[in-house]
mmCIF file of C-alpha atoms in Angstrom:
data_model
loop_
_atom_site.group_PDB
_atom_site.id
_atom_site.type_symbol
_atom_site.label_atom_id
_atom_site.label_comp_id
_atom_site.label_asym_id
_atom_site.label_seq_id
_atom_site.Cartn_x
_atom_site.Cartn_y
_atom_site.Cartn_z
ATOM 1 C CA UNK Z 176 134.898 103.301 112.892
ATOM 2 C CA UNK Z 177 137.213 100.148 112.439
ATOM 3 C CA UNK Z 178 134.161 97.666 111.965
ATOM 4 C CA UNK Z 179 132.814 100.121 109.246
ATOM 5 C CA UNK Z 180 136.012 99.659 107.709
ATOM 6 C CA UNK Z 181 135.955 95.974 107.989
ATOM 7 C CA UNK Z 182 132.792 95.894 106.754
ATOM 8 C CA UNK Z 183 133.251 97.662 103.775
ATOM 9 C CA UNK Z 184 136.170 96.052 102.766
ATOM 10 C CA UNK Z 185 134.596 92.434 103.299
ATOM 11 C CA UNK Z 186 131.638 93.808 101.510
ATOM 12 C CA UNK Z 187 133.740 95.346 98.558
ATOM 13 C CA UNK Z 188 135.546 92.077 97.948
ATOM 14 C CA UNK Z 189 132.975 89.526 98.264
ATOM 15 C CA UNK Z 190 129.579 91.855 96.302
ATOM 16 C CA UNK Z 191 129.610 93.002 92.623
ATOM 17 C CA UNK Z 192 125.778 94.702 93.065
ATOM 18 C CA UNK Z 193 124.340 96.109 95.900
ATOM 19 C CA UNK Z 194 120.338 97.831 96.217
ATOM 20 C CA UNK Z 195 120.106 101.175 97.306
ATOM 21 C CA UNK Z 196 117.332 102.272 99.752
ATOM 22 C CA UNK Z 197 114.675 104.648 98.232
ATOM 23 C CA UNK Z 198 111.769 103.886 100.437
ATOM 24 C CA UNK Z 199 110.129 107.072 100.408
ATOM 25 C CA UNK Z 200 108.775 107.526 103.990
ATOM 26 C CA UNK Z 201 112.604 107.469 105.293
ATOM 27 C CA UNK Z 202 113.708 109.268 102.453
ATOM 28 C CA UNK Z 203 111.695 112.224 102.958
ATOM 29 C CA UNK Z 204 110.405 112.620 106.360
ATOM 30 C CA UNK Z 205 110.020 115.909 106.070
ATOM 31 C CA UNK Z 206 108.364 117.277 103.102
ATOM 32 C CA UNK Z 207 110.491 119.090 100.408
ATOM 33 C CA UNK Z 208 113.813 118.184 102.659
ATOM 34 C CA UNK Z 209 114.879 114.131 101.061
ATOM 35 C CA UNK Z 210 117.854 112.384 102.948
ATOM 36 C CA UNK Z 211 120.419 111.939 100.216
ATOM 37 C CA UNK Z 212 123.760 113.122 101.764
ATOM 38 C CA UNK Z 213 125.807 112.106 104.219
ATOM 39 C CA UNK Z 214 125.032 114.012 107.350
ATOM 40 C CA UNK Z 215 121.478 114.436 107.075
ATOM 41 C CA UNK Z 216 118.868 112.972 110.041
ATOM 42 C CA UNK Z 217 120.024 109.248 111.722
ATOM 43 C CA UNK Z 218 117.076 106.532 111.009
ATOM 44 C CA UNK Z 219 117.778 103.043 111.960
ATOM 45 C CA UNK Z 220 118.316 100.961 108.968
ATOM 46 C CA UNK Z 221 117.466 103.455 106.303
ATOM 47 C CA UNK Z 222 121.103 105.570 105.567
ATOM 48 C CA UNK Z 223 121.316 108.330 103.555
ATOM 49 C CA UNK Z 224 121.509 106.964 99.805
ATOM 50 C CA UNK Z 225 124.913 109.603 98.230
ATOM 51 C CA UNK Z 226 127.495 108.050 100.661
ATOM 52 C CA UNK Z 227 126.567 104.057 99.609
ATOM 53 C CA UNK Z 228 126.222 105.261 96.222
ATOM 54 C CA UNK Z 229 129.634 106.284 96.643
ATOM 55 C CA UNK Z 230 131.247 103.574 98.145
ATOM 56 C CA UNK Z 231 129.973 101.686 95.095
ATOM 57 C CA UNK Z 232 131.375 103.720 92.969
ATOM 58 C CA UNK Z 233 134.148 103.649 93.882
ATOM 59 C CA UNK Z 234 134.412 99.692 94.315
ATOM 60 C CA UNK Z 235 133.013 98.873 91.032
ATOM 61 C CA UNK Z 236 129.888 97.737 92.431
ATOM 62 C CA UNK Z 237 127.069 97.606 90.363
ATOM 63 C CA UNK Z 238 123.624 99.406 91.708
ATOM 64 C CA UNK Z 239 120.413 99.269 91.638
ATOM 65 C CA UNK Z 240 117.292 101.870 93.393
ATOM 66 C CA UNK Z 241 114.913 100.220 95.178
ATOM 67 C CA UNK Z 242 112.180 101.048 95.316
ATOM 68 C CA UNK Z 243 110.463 104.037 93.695
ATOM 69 C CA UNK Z 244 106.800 103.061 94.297
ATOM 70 C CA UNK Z 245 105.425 101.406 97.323
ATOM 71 C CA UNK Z 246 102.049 100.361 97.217
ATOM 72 C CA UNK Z 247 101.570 101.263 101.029
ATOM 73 C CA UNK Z 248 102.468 103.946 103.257
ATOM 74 C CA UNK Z 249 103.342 101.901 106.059
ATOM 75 C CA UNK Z 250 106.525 101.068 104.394
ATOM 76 C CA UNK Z 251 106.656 103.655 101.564
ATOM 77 C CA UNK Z 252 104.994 106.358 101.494
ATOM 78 C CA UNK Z 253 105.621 109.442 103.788
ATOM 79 C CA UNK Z 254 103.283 110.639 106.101
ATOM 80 C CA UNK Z 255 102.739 114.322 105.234
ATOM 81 C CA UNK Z 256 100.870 112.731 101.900
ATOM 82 C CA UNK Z 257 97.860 115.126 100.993
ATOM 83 C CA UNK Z 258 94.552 113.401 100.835
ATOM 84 C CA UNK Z 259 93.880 115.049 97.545
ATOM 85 C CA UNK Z 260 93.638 113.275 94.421
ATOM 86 C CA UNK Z 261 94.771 115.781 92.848
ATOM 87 C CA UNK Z 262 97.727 116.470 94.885
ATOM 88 C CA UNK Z 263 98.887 113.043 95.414
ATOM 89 C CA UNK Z 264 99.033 112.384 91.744
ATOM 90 C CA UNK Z 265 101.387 115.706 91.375
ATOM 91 C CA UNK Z 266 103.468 114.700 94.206
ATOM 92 C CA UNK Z 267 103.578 110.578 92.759
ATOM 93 C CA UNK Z 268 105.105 112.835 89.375
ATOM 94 C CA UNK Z 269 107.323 114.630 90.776
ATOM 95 C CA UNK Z 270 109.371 111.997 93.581
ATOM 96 C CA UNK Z 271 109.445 109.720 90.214
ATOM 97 C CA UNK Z 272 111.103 112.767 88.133
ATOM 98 C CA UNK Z 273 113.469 113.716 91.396
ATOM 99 C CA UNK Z 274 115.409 110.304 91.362
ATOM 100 C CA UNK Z 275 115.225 109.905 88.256
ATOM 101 C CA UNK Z 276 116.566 113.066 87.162
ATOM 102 C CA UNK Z 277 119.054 113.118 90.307
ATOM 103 C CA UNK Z 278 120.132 109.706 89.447
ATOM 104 C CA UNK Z 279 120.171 109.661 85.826
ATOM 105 C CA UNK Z 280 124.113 109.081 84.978
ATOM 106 C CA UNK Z 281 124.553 107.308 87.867
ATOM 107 C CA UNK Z 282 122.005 104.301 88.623
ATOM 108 C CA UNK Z 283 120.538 102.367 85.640
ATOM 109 C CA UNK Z 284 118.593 99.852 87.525
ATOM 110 C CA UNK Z 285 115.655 100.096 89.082
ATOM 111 C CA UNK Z 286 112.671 98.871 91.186
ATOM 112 C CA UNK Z 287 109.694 101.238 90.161
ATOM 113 C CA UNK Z 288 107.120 99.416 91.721
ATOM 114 C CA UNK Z 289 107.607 97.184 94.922
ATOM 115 C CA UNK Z 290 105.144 94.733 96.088
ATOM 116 C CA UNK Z 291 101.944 95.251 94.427
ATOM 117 C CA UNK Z 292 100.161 91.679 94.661
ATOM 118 C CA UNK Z 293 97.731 91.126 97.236
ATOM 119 C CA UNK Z 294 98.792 87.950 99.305
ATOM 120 C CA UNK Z 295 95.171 86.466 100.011
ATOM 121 C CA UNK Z 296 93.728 87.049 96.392
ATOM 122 C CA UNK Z 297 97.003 86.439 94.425
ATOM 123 C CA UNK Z 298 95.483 87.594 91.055
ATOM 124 C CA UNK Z 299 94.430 91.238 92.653
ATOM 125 C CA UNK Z 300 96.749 93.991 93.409
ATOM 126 C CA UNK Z 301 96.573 95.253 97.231
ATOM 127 C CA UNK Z 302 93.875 97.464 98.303
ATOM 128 C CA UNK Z 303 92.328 99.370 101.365
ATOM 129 C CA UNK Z 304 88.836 98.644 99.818
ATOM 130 C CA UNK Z 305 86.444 96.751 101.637
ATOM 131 C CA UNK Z 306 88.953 96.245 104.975
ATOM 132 C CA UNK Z 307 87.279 97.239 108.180
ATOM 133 C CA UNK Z 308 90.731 96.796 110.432
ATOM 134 C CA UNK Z 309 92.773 99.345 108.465
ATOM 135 C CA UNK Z 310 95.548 101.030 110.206
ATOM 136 C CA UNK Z 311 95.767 104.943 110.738
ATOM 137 C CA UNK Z 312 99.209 104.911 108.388
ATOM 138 C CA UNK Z 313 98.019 102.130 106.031
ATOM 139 C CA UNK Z 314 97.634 103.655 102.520
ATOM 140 C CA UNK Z 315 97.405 101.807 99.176
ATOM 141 C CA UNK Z 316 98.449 104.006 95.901
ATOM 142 C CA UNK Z 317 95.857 102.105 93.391
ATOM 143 C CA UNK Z 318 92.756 103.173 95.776
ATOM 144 C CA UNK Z 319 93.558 106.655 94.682
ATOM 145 C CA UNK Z 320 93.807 106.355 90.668
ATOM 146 C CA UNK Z 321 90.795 106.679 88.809
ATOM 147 C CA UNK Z 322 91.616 102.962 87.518
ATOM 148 C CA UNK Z 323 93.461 101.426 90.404
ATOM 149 C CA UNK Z 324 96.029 98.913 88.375
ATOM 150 C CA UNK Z 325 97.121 102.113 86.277
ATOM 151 C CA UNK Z 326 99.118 103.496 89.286
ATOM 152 C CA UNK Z 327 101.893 100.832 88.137
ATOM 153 C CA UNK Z 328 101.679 102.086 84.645
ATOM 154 C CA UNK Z 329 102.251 105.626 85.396
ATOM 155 C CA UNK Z 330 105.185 105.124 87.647
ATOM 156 C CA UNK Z 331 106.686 103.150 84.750
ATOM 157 C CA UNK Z 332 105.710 105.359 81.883
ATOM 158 C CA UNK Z 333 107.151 108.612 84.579
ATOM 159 C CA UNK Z 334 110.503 106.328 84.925
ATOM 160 C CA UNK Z 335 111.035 106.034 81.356
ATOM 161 C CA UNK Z 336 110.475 110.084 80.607
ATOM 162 C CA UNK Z 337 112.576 111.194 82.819
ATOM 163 C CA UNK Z 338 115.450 108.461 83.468
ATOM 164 C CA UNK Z 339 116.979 107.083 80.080
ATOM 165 C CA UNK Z 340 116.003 105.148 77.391
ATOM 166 C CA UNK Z 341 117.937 102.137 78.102
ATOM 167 C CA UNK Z 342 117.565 102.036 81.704
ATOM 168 C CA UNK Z 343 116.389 98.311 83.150
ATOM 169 C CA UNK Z 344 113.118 99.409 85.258
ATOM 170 C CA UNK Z 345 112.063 96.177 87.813
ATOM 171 C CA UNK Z 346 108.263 95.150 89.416
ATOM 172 C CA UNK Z 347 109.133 93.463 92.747
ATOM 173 C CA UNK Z 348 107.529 91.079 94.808
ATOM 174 C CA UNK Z 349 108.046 88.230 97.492
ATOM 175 C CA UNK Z 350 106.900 84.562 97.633
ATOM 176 C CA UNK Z 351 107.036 84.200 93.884
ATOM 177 C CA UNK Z 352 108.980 81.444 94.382
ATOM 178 C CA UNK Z 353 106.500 78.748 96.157
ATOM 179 C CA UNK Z 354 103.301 80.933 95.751
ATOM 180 C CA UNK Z 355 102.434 80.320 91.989
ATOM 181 C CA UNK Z 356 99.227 81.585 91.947
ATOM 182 C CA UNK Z 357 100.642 84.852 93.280
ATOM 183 C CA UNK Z 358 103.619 84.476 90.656
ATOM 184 C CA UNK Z 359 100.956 84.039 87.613
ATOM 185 C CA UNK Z 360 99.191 87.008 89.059
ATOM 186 C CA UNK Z 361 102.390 89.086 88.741
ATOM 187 C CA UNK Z 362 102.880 88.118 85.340
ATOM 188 C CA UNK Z 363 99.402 88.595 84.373
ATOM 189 C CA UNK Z 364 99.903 92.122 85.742
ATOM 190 C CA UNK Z 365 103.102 92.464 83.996
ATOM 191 C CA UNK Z 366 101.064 91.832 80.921
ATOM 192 C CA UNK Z 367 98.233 94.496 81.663
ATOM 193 C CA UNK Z 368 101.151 97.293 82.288
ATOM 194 C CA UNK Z 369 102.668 96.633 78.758
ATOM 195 C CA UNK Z 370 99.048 96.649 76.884
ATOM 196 C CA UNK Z 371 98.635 100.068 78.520
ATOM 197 C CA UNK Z 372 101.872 101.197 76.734
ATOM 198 C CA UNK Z 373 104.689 100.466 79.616
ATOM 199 C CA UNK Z 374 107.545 98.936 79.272
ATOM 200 C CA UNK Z 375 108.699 96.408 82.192
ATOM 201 C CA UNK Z 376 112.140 94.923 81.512
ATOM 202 C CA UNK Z 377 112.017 92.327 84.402
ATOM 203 C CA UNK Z 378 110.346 90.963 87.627
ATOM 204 C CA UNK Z 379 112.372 90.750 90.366
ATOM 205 C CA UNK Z 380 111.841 88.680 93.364
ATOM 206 C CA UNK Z 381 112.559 88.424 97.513
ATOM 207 C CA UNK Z 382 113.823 85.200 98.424
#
């Protein structure tokens, strides 16, 4: 339409980066069929990733995937997820080796893991331990790994193998910016990653 237009030439001439949606709930609804072209299923505010990709492209415009992990399934996490250790840990593999591989000569930055500090206990990561109140599609990744906090490590470590060696992989969180405590925790997590062998090449935040 003539307001798309508009808005992507407005958007080409004032951006030089842009974040791509990966959440992977909207990305793949439907197990074994992801939402990367143009033409696949309509969801409100979650596009198809190829065509934006595209348009960047062909702008100039720097990119960057956001986010690979998701530390719940009420934002991330799609909801024909096995309950199976097991499984989930071979399905957490292979939508890590999927973009990456997919994306490989194409995006270079990345968020691996989004979000994993818990707001009320700033120095823990999120979990679905202990709560009483937990919704029916409220799932936490680090309740299911033998060590919780090594869920983060693996996604980075899986990032690395399959995408390249120079790519710039990102932890994300929000309210670094006034919350301190929740800032030092992310650091202090930051740290843990690396001394388990990961690499994290920056923390990025939501402002």
């Amino acid at each position: 339409t003539q307001q798309n237009r508009q808005y992507e030439n407005t958007f080409g001439a004032l951006f030089n980066s842009a974040t791509l949606p990966f959440y992977w709930k909207t990305l793949e609804p439907e197990q074994g069929k992801p939402r990367y072209t143009a033409g696949s299923s309509y969801i409100f505010r979650r596009p198809p990733v190829d065509p934006i990709l595209e348009f960047c492209e062909s702008n100039k415009i720097m990119t960057k995937g956001h986010a690979i992990i998701y530390g719940m399934r009420r934002w991330g996490h799609p909801d024909w997820m096995p309950s199976d250790r097991k499984e989930m840990e071979f399905y957490f593999e292979k939508h890590i080796q999927e973009l990456a591989l997919r994306y490989k000569d194409r995006i270079q930055i990345w968020d691996v893991v989004n979000e994993p500090m818990d707001d009320g206990k700033t120095s823990d990561i999120k979990t679905g331990k202990g709560k009483t109140d937990l919704a029916s599609d409220e799932f936490y990744w680090q309740d299911y790994f033998l060590t919780p906090k090594d869920y983060a490590v693996e996604a980075f470590k899986l990032a690395r193998q399959y995408g390249n060696p120079d790519d710039k992989l990102f932890i994300n969180d929000y309210n670094l910016e006034y919350n301190l405590n929740k800032c030092d925790g992310l650091i202090k997590y930051v740290e843990y990653i690396e001394s388990k062998g990961a690499t994290v090449d920056g923390i990025g935040t939501q402002m």
